[in-house]
Amino acid sequence: NGIDPQMWSDIFSVEKVTDLKPMSIETNGMLAQKTVLRQPLKIGEYSLKISTRSDNRIFIPDGSELKYLHLPPAISQLSYDLNHGYDMVSDIHWGKPSNSKIDELLQWILRNRKKFMVAGELVPKELHTDFVCYRGLLAKIMTTPYETSHRWVICATKYRGTIYLCQFHESYPPPDDYYNKMSFGGFRFESFVTSYDPTIPPDPNDFDPDHHEYCAVMRSRLMAENVSHSLAFGAELDCVVPNLRENPGTLSNFVELKTTKVMAKEFQYRNFLKHKLLKWWAQSYLVGVPSIYCGYKDEKNVVKDVEQLKIESFPELCLEFWSANVCLNFLNKFLLHLKELVTIDDPNVVYQLAFQPHHDITCTRLVEPGDFQILPQWYIDEFAV
Ligand code: A3P
Ligand code: MG
Ligand code: MG
């Protein structure tokens, strides 16, 4: 789903075939807590091996790509050079968004349809779930009230009562070397602090350029005053902490890994709270991952300091810049709007929602979905029997 630049600008400029009521991004009255997310529970897992050079993707129906966090006992003495190994892989476009739509999540669903059955149901005919999507899409919507620079396109299809959502990414030319190296650094940091074996620490010289992802499938419910939305969503998870007691069914023993530049000046720290912590909060809050291990990169792109940041502390820390209530209330408003908009239950009908900063979200029903089709024929066929 990498959309070429011409097609992308058409989405925002060309006259629409069917123009539906746009959705306002106004958030007046959204500061109070009205919407809550029920504790997200894990209902399954799968793994992916993605070749960064060929884009070939392999779906593995188990948790074999789960990695464990390893930090040295003396955190003050660590030193991770995030440039290490970059020379060998500088031809790879490191920040490139995935172009796989939601196929792998759908594969998992087909294999686990029983998990969606309700009491008394003999054959699984529907998922009894309002929305199916990736966690990243939910985070994107939640943070939209504060988005002032990036546009997005999300498509929706209703099939057997469930609305499937998929984000479509703009295709970019390869980034310049500096930006590419920064994206590589995020993955390199992960390889310094994680390994497949909880008892064997990672080899700092070892780096596999392919992506190895562990994904969890989560279930939750967004609950507002007179309405609620059941959700099933997939999420890529960085690692689990060895020997940490988990709260069964939750991701309480997982951590998210991030890197950011050392902040020397007040304005840098304020920007960090305003932009990064908003995104980091939305990403981890949605799956109930309680903390982030943040590696601070110095001017040479070397991490000499890692700090554990608690997700629950972010909303108060960032009160001046963004509100968790606004994010959750807006997500509720968006999902409610989708339920009103996406009325035709047909796997071949696609509704397209497009956002650009400072504008309402436009809603279009595509007569010919083409590349924007979300559900593949193999998924529809399997359900039809
Ligand atoms: P950092 O954000 O720590 O630098 P995630 O943190 O979501 O698990 O992503 C892991 C890494 O993938 C990021 O590490 C970053 O290097 C890279 N990455 C993810 N999304 C990206 C994007 N939109 N553009 C560029 N790089 C991205
Ligand atoms: Mg990750
Ligand atoms: Mg990460």
Coordinates of C-alpha atoms and ligand atoms in Angstrom, one line a residue:
N1 CA 0.0 0.0 0.0
G2 CA 2.7 2.5 -0.9
I3 CA 0.7 5.1 -2.8
D4 CA 2.6 6.9 -5.5
P5 CA 2.8 10.7 -5.1
Q6 CA 0.4 11.5 -8.1
M7 CA -2.3 9.2 -6.7
W8 CA -1.8 10.6 -3.3
S9 CA -2.3 14.2 -4.3
D10 CA -5.5 13.0 -6.2
I11 CA -6.9 11.8 -2.9
F12 CA -6.7 15.3 -1.6
S13 CA -7.5 17.3 -4.7
V14 CA -9.5 15.5 -7.3
E15 CA -13.3 15.7 -7.3
K16 CA -14.7 12.8 -5.4
V17 CA -17.0 10.2 -6.9
T18 CA -19.1 10.0 -3.8
D19 CA -18.6 12.7 -1.2
L20 CA -19.9 11.9 2.2
K21 CA -20.2 14.1 5.2
P22 CA -16.7 15.2 6.4
M23 CA -15.7 14.7 10.0
S24 CA -14.7 17.6 12.1
I25 CA -11.5 17.4 14.0
E26 CA -12.8 19.9 16.5
T27 CA -12.1 18.7 20.1
N28 CA -14.0 21.4 22.1
G29 CA -15.3 19.9 25.3
M30 CA -13.1 16.8 25.1
L31 CA -10.8 17.6 28.1
A32 CA -12.9 15.8 30.6
Q33 CA -12.6 12.0 30.9
K34 CA -15.6 10.4 29.1
T35 CA -13.9 7.6 27.3
V36 CA -11.9 4.7 28.8
L37 CA -10.1 1.8 27.3
R38 CA -10.7 -1.5 29.0
Q39 CA -7.5 -3.4 30.0
P40 CA -6.2 -4.8 26.7
L41 CA -5.9 -8.5 26.7
K42 CA -3.7 -10.7 24.5
I43 CA -5.6 -13.3 22.5
G44 CA -2.8 -14.6 20.4
E45 CA 0.5 -14.0 18.7
Y46 CA 2.4 -14.5 15.5
S47 CA 5.8 -13.7 14.0
L48 CA 7.1 -12.2 10.8
K49 CA 10.4 -12.4 9.0
I50 CA 10.7 -9.5 6.6
S51 CA 13.6 -9.3 4.1
T52 CA 14.7 -5.7 4.0
R53 CA 16.2 -6.0 0.6
S54 CA 13.4 -8.0 -1.2
D55 CA 10.5 -7.0 0.9
N56 CA 9.6 -10.7 1.1
R57 CA 7.4 -11.4 4.1
I58 CA 7.1 -14.7 5.9
F59 CA 4.2 -15.3 8.4
I60 CA 5.0 -17.7 11.2
P61 CA 1.9 -18.8 13.3
D62 CA 3.8 -18.7 16.7
G63 CA 5.7 -16.5 19.0
S64 CA 9.2 -17.7 17.9
E65 CA 10.4 -14.1 17.2
L66 CA 9.8 -13.0 20.8
K67 CA 13.0 -11.4 22.2
Y68 CA 14.2 -10.8 25.7
L69 CA 15.5 -7.6 27.2
H70 CA 19.2 -7.7 28.2
L71 CA 20.7 -4.6 29.9
P72 CA 24.2 -4.7 31.5
P73 CA 24.2 -4.8 35.3
A74 CA 25.9 -1.5 35.4
I75 CA 23.7 0.7 33.2
S76 CA 26.1 3.6 33.8
Q77 CA 28.9 1.9 31.9
L78 CA 27.1 1.0 28.7
S79 CA 28.1 2.3 25.3
Y80 CA 26.2 1.4 22.1
D81 CA 27.5 2.8 18.8
L82 CA 24.3 3.1 16.7
N83 CA 26.5 3.6 13.6
H84 CA 28.0 0.1 14.0
G85 CA 27.4 -2.0 10.9
Y86 CA 25.6 0.8 9.0
D87 CA 28.2 0.8 6.2
M88 CA 27.2 -2.7 5.2
V89 CA 23.5 -1.8 4.9
S90 CA 23.4 1.8 3.9
D91 CA 21.7 0.8 0.6
I92 CA 18.6 -0.3 2.6
H93 CA 15.8 2.3 3.1
W94 CA 15.4 1.9 6.8
G95 CA 12.3 4.1 7.6
K96 CA 10.2 2.7 4.8
P97 CA 6.6 2.0 5.9
S98 CA 5.3 -1.6 5.4
N99 CA 3.3 -2.3 2.3
S100 CA 1.4 -5.4 3.5
K101 CA -2.0 -3.9 4.3
I102 CA -3.5 -6.1 7.0
D103 CA -2.9 -9.5 5.4
E104 CA -0.9 -11.0 8.2
L105 CA -3.5 -10.1 10.8
L106 CA -6.2 -11.6 8.6
Q107 CA -4.1 -14.8 8.3
W108 CA -4.0 -15.0 12.1
I109 CA -7.8 -14.4 12.3
L110 CA -8.6 -17.2 9.8
R111 CA -6.5 -19.6 11.9
N112 CA -8.1 -18.5 15.1
R113 CA -11.8 -17.9 14.2
K114 CA -12.9 -20.0 17.2
K115 CA -11.5 -17.4 19.5
F116 CA -14.2 -15.0 18.3
M117 CA -17.1 -17.4 18.7
V118 CA -19.8 -16.7 21.3
A119 CA -21.7 -19.2 23.4
G120 CA -24.2 -21.3 21.4
E121 CA -22.6 -20.5 18.1
L122 CA -21.8 -23.7 16.1
V123 CA -19.9 -22.4 13.1
P124 CA -18.0 -19.1 13.2
K125 CA -19.8 -16.8 10.8
E126 CA -18.7 -13.5 12.1
L127 CA -16.2 -12.1 14.5
H128 CA -18.6 -10.3 16.9
T129 CA -16.2 -7.4 16.9
D130 CA -16.8 -3.9 15.8
F131 CA -13.3 -3.0 14.5
V132 CA -10.2 -5.0 13.3
C133 CA -7.0 -3.1 12.6
Y134 CA -3.4 -2.5 13.7
R135 CA -2.5 -0.7 16.9
G136 CA -0.5 1.9 14.9
L137 CA -3.7 3.0 13.1
L138 CA -5.5 3.5 16.5
A139 CA -2.5 5.5 17.7
K140 CA -2.6 7.6 14.5
I141 CA -6.2 8.5 15.1
M142 CA -5.8 9.2 18.8
T143 CA -3.0 11.7 18.1
T144 CA -4.7 13.4 15.1
P145 CA -6.1 16.3 17.2
Y146 CA -2.5 17.3 17.8
E147 CA -1.2 16.5 14.3
T148 CA 0.0 19.7 12.6
S149 CA 2.4 18.4 9.9
H150 CA 1.5 15.0 8.6
R151 CA -1.5 13.8 6.5
W152 CA -2.9 10.3 6.5
V153 CA -5.2 8.1 4.5
I154 CA -7.2 5.3 6.2
C155 CA -9.6 2.9 4.4
A156 CA -12.5 1.0 5.9
T157 CA -14.6 -2.0 4.7
K158 CA -17.5 -3.6 6.5
Y159 CA -17.8 -7.4 6.2
R160 CA -20.1 -9.5 8.3
G161 CA -20.7 -6.8 10.8
T162 CA -17.0 -6.0 11.4
I163 CA -15.3 -2.8 10.1
Y164 CA -11.7 -3.5 8.9
L165 CA -9.4 -0.6 8.9
C166 CA -6.1 -0.2 7.0
Q167 CA -3.7 2.7 6.7
F168 CA -2.2 3.5 3.4
H169 CA 1.2 5.1 3.3
E170 CA 2.6 7.6 0.9
S171 CA 5.6 6.2 -1.0
Y172 CA 8.7 8.3 -0.4
P173 CA 12.0 8.5 -2.3
P174 CA 14.9 7.0 -0.4
P175 CA 15.9 9.3 2.5
D176 CA 19.2 11.1 2.7
D177 CA 22.0 9.3 4.4
Y178 CA 21.6 11.2 7.7
Y179 CA 17.9 10.4 8.1
N180 CA 18.4 6.8 6.9
K181 CA 21.2 6.3 9.5
M182 CA 18.9 7.7 12.2
S183 CA 16.2 5.1 11.3
F184 CA 18.8 2.3 11.2
G185 CA 19.9 3.4 14.6
G186 CA 16.5 2.6 16.1
F187 CA 16.8 -1.0 14.9
R188 CA 20.5 -1.2 15.9
F189 CA 19.6 -0.2 19.4
E190 CA 17.1 -3.0 19.6
S191 CA 19.8 -5.5 18.6
F192 CA 22.2 -4.3 21.3
V193 CA 19.7 -4.9 24.1
T194 CA 17.6 -7.9 23.1
S195 CA 18.2 -11.6 22.4
Y196 CA 16.2 -14.7 21.7
D197 CA 17.5 -16.5 24.8
P198 CA 16.8 -15.0 28.3
T199 CA 20.1 -16.5 29.6
I200 CA 22.4 -15.5 26.7
P201 CA 23.1 -11.8 26.2
P202 CA 23.2 -10.4 22.7
D203 CA 26.4 -10.3 20.7
P204 CA 27.1 -6.5 20.2
N205 CA 28.8 -7.3 16.9
D206 CA 25.9 -9.3 15.5
F207 CA 23.3 -7.5 13.4
D208 CA 20.8 -9.1 11.1
P209 CA 19.5 -6.5 8.6
D210 CA 16.2 -8.4 8.2
H211 CA 13.2 -7.5 10.3
H212 CA 12.1 -10.1 12.8
E213 CA 8.8 -9.1 14.4
Y214 CA 6.9 -10.6 17.2
C215 CA 3.3 -9.5 17.1
A216 CA 0.5 -9.9 19.6
V217 CA -3.2 -9.8 18.8
M218 CA -5.1 -7.8 21.4
R219 CA -8.7 -7.4 22.3
S220 CA -10.1 -4.4 24.1
R221 CA -13.2 -2.2 24.3
L222 CA -13.3 1.6 24.1
M223 CA -16.1 2.7 26.3
A224 CA -17.8 6.1 26.3
E225 CA -21.0 7.5 27.8
N226 CA -23.7 5.7 25.8
V227 CA -21.6 3.8 23.3
S228 CA -18.8 1.3 23.2
H229 CA -16.6 -0.2 20.5
S230 CA -15.1 -3.7 20.6
L231 CA -11.6 -3.9 19.1
A232 CA -9.3 -6.6 17.9
F233 CA -5.9 -5.3 16.9
G234 CA -2.4 -6.5 16.0
A235 CA 0.7 -4.9 17.5
E236 CA 4.4 -5.4 17.0
L237 CA 6.2 -5.7 20.4
D238 CA 9.9 -5.1 21.0
C239 CA 10.7 -7.4 23.9
V240 CA 9.8 -9.0 27.2
V241 CA 11.6 -8.6 30.5
P242 CA 13.0 -12.0 31.6
N243 CA 11.7 -13.3 35.0
L244 CA 9.3 -10.5 35.5
R245 CA 6.0 -11.7 36.8
E246 CA 3.2 -11.1 34.3
N247 CA -0.3 -10.2 35.0
P248 CA -2.0 -13.1 33.0
G249 CA -3.3 -12.1 29.6
T250 CA -1.7 -8.6 29.7
L251 CA 1.6 -7.2 28.4
S252 CA 2.7 -6.0 31.8
N253 CA 6.1 -7.7 31.4
F254 CA 6.8 -6.2 28.0
V255 CA 8.8 -3.1 27.3
E256 CA 9.0 -0.7 24.4
L257 CA 12.4 0.4 23.1
K258 CA 13.1 3.9 21.8
T259 CA 16.0 6.1 21.1
T260 CA 16.1 9.9 21.2
K261 CA 18.8 12.6 21.2
V262 CA 20.3 13.7 24.5
M263 CA 18.6 17.0 25.4
A264 CA 20.7 19.8 26.7
K265 CA 18.4 22.7 26.2
E266 CA 15.0 23.4 27.7
F267 CA 13.3 23.9 24.3
Q268 CA 14.5 20.4 23.2
Y269 CA 12.9 18.8 26.3
R270 CA 9.7 20.7 25.7
N271 CA 9.5 19.5 22.1
F272 CA 10.2 16.0 23.3
L273 CA 7.2 16.2 25.7
K274 CA 5.0 17.7 23.1
H275 CA 5.7 15.4 20.1
K276 CA 7.6 12.2 21.0
L277 CA 6.0 11.5 24.3
L278 CA 2.5 11.9 22.8
K279 CA 3.3 9.3 20.1
W280 CA 5.1 7.0 22.6
W281 CA 2.2 7.2 25.1
A282 CA -0.4 6.4 22.4
Q283 CA 1.6 3.4 21.1
S284 CA 2.2 1.7 24.4
Y285 CA -1.1 2.8 26.2
L286 CA -3.2 1.0 23.6
V287 CA -1.6 -2.4 24.3
G288 CA -1.0 -1.9 28.1
V289 CA 2.8 -2.0 27.8
P290 CA 3.8 -0.2 31.1
S291 CA 7.2 1.3 30.2
I292 CA 9.8 2.3 27.7
Y293 CA 13.5 1.8 27.8
C294 CA 14.8 5.0 26.2
G295 CA 18.4 5.1 24.9
Y296 CA 19.8 8.6 24.7
K297 CA 22.0 9.2 21.7
D298 CA 24.9 11.7 22.0
E299 CA 26.2 13.9 19.2
K300 CA 28.2 10.9 17.8
N301 CA 25.1 8.7 17.7
V302 CA 26.3 6.7 20.6
V303 CA 24.0 5.6 23.5
K304 CA 25.6 5.9 26.9
D305 CA 22.5 6.2 29.0
V306 CA 19.3 4.2 29.1
E307 CA 16.4 5.3 31.2
Q308 CA 13.2 3.5 32.1
L309 CA 10.2 5.8 31.5
K310 CA 6.7 4.9 32.9
I311 CA 3.9 5.3 30.4
E312 CA 1.4 6.2 33.1
S313 CA 3.5 9.2 34.1
F314 CA 3.3 10.8 30.6
P315 CA -0.1 12.4 30.6
E316 CA 0.7 14.5 33.7
L317 CA 4.2 15.3 32.6
C318 CA 2.8 16.6 29.3
L319 CA -0.3 18.3 30.5
E320 CA 0.8 21.6 29.1
F321 CA 0.9 20.1 25.6
W322 CA -1.6 17.3 25.1
S323 CA -4.4 15.5 27.0
A324 CA -4.9 11.8 27.1
N325 CA -8.7 12.4 27.5
V326 CA -8.8 14.4 24.3
C327 CA -7.0 11.5 22.5
L328 CA -9.4 8.9 23.8
N329 CA -12.5 11.0 23.3
F330 CA -11.4 11.8 19.8
L331 CA -10.9 8.1 19.0
N332 CA -14.4 7.4 20.3
K333 CA -15.8 10.2 18.1
F334 CA -13.9 8.8 15.0
L335 CA -15.1 5.2 15.5
L336 CA -18.6 6.4 16.1
H337 CA -18.4 8.4 12.9
L338 CA -17.2 5.3 11.1
K339 CA -20.1 3.2 12.3
E340 CA -22.5 5.8 10.9
L341 CA -20.6 6.2 7.6
V342 CA -19.7 2.6 6.8
T343 CA -23.1 1.1 6.3
I344 CA -22.8 -1.1 3.2
D345 CA -21.7 -4.6 4.4
D346 CA -19.7 -5.7 1.3
P347 CA -16.0 -6.8 1.2
N348 CA -15.6 -5.0 -2.1
V349 CA -16.8 -1.6 -1.0
V350 CA -14.2 0.7 0.5
Y351 CA -14.6 3.9 2.3
Q352 CA -11.6 6.2 2.3
L353 CA -10.9 8.8 5.0
A354 CA -8.3 11.4 4.4
F355 CA -6.8 13.9 6.8
Q356 CA -4.6 16.9 6.3
P357 CA -3.7 19.2 9.2
H358 CA -6.1 22.0 10.0
H359 CA -8.8 20.5 7.7
D360 CA -11.8 18.3 8.4
I361 CA -11.4 14.6 7.6
T362 CA -12.9 13.9 4.1
C363 CA -14.9 10.7 3.6
T364 CA -15.3 9.1 0.2
R365 CA -16.9 5.9 -0.9
L366 CA -14.8 4.4 -3.7
V367 CA -16.7 3.0 -6.6
E368 CA -13.6 1.1 -7.8
P369 CA -11.4 0.3 -4.8
G370 CA -8.5 -1.0 -6.9
D371 CA -5.3 -0.8 -4.8
F372 CA -7.4 0.3 -1.8
Q373 CA -9.2 -3.0 -1.5
I374 CA -8.6 -4.2 2.1
L375 CA -9.9 -7.7 2.2
P376 CA -8.2 -10.2 -0.1
Q377 CA -10.3 -12.8 -2.0
W378 CA -8.7 -15.6 0.1
Y379 CA -10.1 -14.1 3.2
I380 CA -13.6 -13.6 1.8
D381 CA -13.7 -17.1 0.4
E382 CA -12.7 -18.7 3.6
F383 CA -15.5 -16.8 5.5
A384 CA -18.1 -17.5 2.9
V385 CA -18.1 -21.3 3.6
Ligands
A3P1 P1 13.4 4.7 17.4 O1 12.1 5.3 17.3 O2 13.7 4.2 18.7 O3 14.5 5.5 16.8 P2 9.4 1.2 17.2 O4 10.0 2.1 18.2 O5 8.0 1.6 16.9 O6 9.5 -0.2 17.7 O7 10.3 1.3 15.9 C1 11.6 0.9 15.9 C2 12.5 1.7 15.0 O8 12.0 1.7 13.7 C3 12.5 3.2 15.4 O9 13.4 3.4 16.4 C4 13.0 3.8 14.0 O10 14.4 3.7 13.9 C5 12.3 2.9 13.0 N1 11.1 3.5 12.6 C6 9.9 3.2 13.0 N2 9.0 4.0 12.4 C7 9.6 4.8 11.6 C8 9.3 5.9 10.7 N3 8.0 6.2 10.5 N4 10.3 6.5 10.1 C9 11.5 6.2 10.3 N5 11.9 5.2 11.1 C10 11.0 4.5 11.7
MG2 MG 8.9 -2.0 17.6
MG3 MG 10.5 0.5 19.7

